[in-house]
Short mmCIF file of C-alpha atoms in Angstrom, two decimals:
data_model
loop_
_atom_site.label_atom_id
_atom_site.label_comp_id
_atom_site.label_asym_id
_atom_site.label_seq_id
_atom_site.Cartn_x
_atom_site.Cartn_y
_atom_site.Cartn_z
CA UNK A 29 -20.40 9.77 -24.38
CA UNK A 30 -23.96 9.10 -25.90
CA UNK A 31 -24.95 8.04 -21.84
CA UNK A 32 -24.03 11.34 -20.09
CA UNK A 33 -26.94 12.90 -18.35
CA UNK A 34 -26.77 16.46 -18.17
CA UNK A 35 -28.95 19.43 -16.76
CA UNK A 36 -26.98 22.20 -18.56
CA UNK A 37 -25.00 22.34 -22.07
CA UNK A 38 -22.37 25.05 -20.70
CA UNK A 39 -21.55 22.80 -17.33
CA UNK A 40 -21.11 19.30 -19.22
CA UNK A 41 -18.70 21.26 -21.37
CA UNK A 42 -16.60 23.26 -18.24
CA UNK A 43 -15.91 19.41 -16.82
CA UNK A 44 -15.40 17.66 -20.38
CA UNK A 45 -12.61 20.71 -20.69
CA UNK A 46 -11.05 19.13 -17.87
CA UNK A 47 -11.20 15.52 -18.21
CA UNK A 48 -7.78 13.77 -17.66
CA UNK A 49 -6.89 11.16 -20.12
CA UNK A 50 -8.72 8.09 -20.18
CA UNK A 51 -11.43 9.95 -17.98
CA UNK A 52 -15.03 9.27 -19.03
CA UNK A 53 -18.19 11.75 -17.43
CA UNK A 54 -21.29 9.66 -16.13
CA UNK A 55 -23.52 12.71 -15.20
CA UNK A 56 -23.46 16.35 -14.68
CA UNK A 57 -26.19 17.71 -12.62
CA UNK A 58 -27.26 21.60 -12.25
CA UNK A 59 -27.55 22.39 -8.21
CA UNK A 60 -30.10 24.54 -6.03
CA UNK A 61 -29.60 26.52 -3.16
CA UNK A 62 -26.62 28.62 -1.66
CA UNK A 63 -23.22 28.06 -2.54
CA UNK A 64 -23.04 25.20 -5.19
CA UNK A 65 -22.96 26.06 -9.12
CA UNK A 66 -22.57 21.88 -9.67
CA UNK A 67 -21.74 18.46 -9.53
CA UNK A 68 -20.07 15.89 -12.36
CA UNK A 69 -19.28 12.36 -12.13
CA UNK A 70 -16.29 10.50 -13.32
CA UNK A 71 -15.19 7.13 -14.12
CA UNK A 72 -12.62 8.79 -11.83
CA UNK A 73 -13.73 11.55 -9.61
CA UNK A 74 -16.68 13.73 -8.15
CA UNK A 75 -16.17 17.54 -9.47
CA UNK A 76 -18.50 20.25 -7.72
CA UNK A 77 -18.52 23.65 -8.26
CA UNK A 78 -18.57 26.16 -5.12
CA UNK A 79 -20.21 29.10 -5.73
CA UNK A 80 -19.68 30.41 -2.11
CA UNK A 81 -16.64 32.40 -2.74
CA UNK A 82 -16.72 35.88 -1.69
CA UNK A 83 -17.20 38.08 -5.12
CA UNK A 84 -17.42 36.20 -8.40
CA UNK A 85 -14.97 33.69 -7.32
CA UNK A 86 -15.62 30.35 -7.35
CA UNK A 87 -13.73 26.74 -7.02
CA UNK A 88 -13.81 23.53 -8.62
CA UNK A 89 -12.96 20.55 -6.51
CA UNK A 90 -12.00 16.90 -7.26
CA UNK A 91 -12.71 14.72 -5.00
CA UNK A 92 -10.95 10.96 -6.06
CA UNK A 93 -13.77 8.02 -4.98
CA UNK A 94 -11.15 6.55 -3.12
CA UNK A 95 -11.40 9.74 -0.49
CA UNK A 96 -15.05 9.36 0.19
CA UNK A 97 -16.04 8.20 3.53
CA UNK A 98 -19.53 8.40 3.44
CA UNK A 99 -22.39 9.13 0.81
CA UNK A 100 -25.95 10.21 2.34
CA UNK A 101 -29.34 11.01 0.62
CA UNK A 102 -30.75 14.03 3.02
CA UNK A 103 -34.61 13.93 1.95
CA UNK A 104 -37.22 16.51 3.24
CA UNK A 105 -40.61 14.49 4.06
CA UNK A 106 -44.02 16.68 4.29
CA UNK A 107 -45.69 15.83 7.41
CA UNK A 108 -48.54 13.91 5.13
CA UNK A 109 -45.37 11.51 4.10
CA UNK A 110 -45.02 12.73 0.54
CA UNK A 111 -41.50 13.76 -0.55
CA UNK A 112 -40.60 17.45 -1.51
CA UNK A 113 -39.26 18.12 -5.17
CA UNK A 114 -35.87 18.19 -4.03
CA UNK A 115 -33.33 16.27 -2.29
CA UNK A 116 -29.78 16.56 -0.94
CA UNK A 117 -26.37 14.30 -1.11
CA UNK A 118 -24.23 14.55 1.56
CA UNK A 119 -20.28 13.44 0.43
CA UNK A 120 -17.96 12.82 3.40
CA UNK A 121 -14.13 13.39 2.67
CA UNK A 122 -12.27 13.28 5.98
CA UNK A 123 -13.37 15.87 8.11
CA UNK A 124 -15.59 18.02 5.74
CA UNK A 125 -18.68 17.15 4.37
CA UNK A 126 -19.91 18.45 0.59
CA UNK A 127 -23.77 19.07 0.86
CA UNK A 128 -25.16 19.48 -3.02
CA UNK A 129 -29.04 19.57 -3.40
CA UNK A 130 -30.72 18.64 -6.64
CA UNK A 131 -33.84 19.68 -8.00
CA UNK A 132 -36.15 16.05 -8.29
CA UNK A 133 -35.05 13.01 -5.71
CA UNK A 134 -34.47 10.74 -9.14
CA UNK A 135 -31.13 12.68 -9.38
CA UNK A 136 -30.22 13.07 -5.88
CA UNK A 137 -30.23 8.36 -5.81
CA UNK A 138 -28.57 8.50 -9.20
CA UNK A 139 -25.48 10.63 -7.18
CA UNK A 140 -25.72 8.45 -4.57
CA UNK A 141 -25.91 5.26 -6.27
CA UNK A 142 -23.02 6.60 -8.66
CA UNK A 143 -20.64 7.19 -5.89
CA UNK A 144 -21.33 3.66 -3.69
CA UNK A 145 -20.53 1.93 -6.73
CA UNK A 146 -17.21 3.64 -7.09
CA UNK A 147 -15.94 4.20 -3.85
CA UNK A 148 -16.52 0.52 -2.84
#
């Protein structure tokens, strides 16, 4: 587990406490804006956490690469061309799309680039 990027100590340890057998974690990466805590990456699966429960619920969903439909990098562009701090994935599964957005684009390709190479 020496290669597991991580934003946050406390959310690398919440997915490694749920890590099936034989289950290795590629990344974990803290999340901005309304509604989403995280996301981790599998050998296996994409995990987010959904903050936008009403009170202090919240849910953690798998989503098995084999379910993805689609993977999109939504990036914001100034209107000089340069690219905002930030960027968001877009993860099709069936009919609902999971929208996570990242702090830094770096992380936002390295989601991306995670989930093409295990959903194809």
């Amino acid at each position: 587990m020496t290669d597991v990027v991580y934003d946050n100590k406390g959310q690398l340890e919440q997915i490694q406490d749920g890590l099936l057998d034989g289950e290795t974690i590629i990344a974990v990466y803290d999340a901005i804006g309304a509604g989403t805590g995280f996301i981790g990456l599998t050998n296996r699966r994409i995990i987010i956490q959904d903050k936008s429960y009403v009170g202090k619920r919240f849910a953690i969903t798998s989503i098995p690469y084999s379910k993805v439909s689609s993977v999109s990098v939504v990036s914001n562009k100034s209107w000089a061309g340069q690219f905002f701090s930030s960027g968001t994935i877009a993860i099709a599964v069936g009919t609902h799309t999971y929208e996570v957005e990242f702090r830094g684009s770096e992380k936002t390709h390295h989601v991306h680039n995670v989930i093409l190479n295990y959903a194809s």
